[in-house]
Amino acid sequence: MFLPEEDGIDVEGLRQQFEAERAAGSLGYFSLAELEHLLDWYLLHRLYAQAYEVIEHTASLYPEAPEVPFWRSRVAFERERYAEAYLHAMAALEKIPLTAEVYNHLIEVCMVVERVDSALHLFALWWEEAPTTAEKARAAAFLTEELLARGYAEVAIPILWQGWTVYPARRLYFVARLAKAYQQSQRVGEGLQMFFARLWEEAADFSLWLGLARLYLTKHSYALAVQALEQARLLLEATENDSDPAWGTLYRLWAQYYEAISQPLEAYRAWLQAREHLPYHPEVLLRLVAYYHQNGQWEAAEPYLQRLHQKAPYLAGTRWHLARHLHYTGQYREASLYYRTLLHHPHYGPEAAYHLLRLYLETQQLDRLKKHLDSLLNRYGEAPALWLSWVRRAYQDKLERLAYFLLETLRRKKGGLQTASLYYWHAALALNRGHLDQAAHSLEQALLLAPDQAHLFTKLTQGQTSLPLSLSWLLRQYGGLR
């Protein structure tokens, strides 16, 4: 923290000494630096009782030490006792000098308890005290990441501009976050005006043109996005700027543009160019892996997937593509583990759920398939459109058995299949499987709800040489097509 370093501290020896003296009831002298090393070790290993003992011994040895409330805040935060962590943090602020480490911890505590006012006060203090412009920029970046993650985009905007102004070396970063903040706060028009206003002052700043391109892409103003990207390229060439982050960002935005206008091959080429400048950037690796997977080039995807797993294993996109890759290559157990980590993800959850169903069916794990279906019924039982999408997907994938299992699971729910489309699907698939009574019941329910959609049933049963009389009668009775 803010203590002077003591070279050659043997943390393991310290720990053994501390625990031996504690067991004997005769804890002796330790320096503050030694106690901090002990605290860090216990926190790393989640030994919170021992961490508290270190703090209490520190308080007894050094009653006026400003470290004590700060350390108490750290332990409370690790234990997810956030209100307690905040109280200790505010007590610490009255005693300790601000450093980058202290600032970062206090900001985290303030944001987790939604005390944005306190976080802004801390930022103002550290902005004045930070020893370098780089530290000021890092402080702005740290706070605004927390603000953007928690939905305070409007609050983040002026702080991001402060960072952009004070530290030119990180302007690409701040412009990217500014574009995100303007988009999140639904102030894209204002963002465009602000970027142009800055260009009047610094016409040669390519980062501002990249910011304009980002905002134009969010507005689907593709012609204007192209103009901004071309202007950024001209400025980079004119200034002989060979910065990898700059050129990599330019090609990333070109790739996003080509994806937006449905030119996947051009997008792929742009991602490859971005890779030349940003070989370990998670988005670049993810998009290349996605392209190869979509085109069935599993071997080509593998080196990028390995690199992605090494550099960004925490990303949901990494786990998704790993699951798909392992599934395709027959590593079913590992694939199922990754699918399950994504089941509650807002974007990947429904896709992971479907592919896990496929995996269980392909490997004849029917008990797990049933349990997974029951779990999906509890989670998505009130989302018939999602179930219909799964049914259609299974049918297109020539997994009619899975489509039928999905419909049967939803049919057990109180209220049944809920929509005419689902009843028509169930009627057709039940008929194909020889369950005539089920087919008749579902067809009648579908016709009662939407007789004008009977063509769906006839399309799905085209393989039938003739319909059973009971089903033909229902179609005639309700004005159906056959």
XYZ file of C-alpha atoms in Angstrom, residues 33-45 50-52 54-55:
18
model
C 5.213 -3.959 6.273
C 5.352 -7.503 7.667
C 1.769 -7.258 8.889
C 0.601 -6.049 5.496
C 2.308 -9.010 3.817
C 0.529 -11.325 6.251
C -2.811 -9.652 5.581
C -2.339 -9.966 1.820
C -1.500 -13.663 2.174
C -4.583 -14.401 4.279
C -6.848 -12.440 1.938
C -5.407 -14.256 -1.071
C -6.292 -17.570 0.583
C -6.777 -14.859 10.432
C -6.895 -11.607 8.454
C -8.953 -10.029 11.230
C -3.635 -9.521 11.856
C -5.648 -6.293 11.871
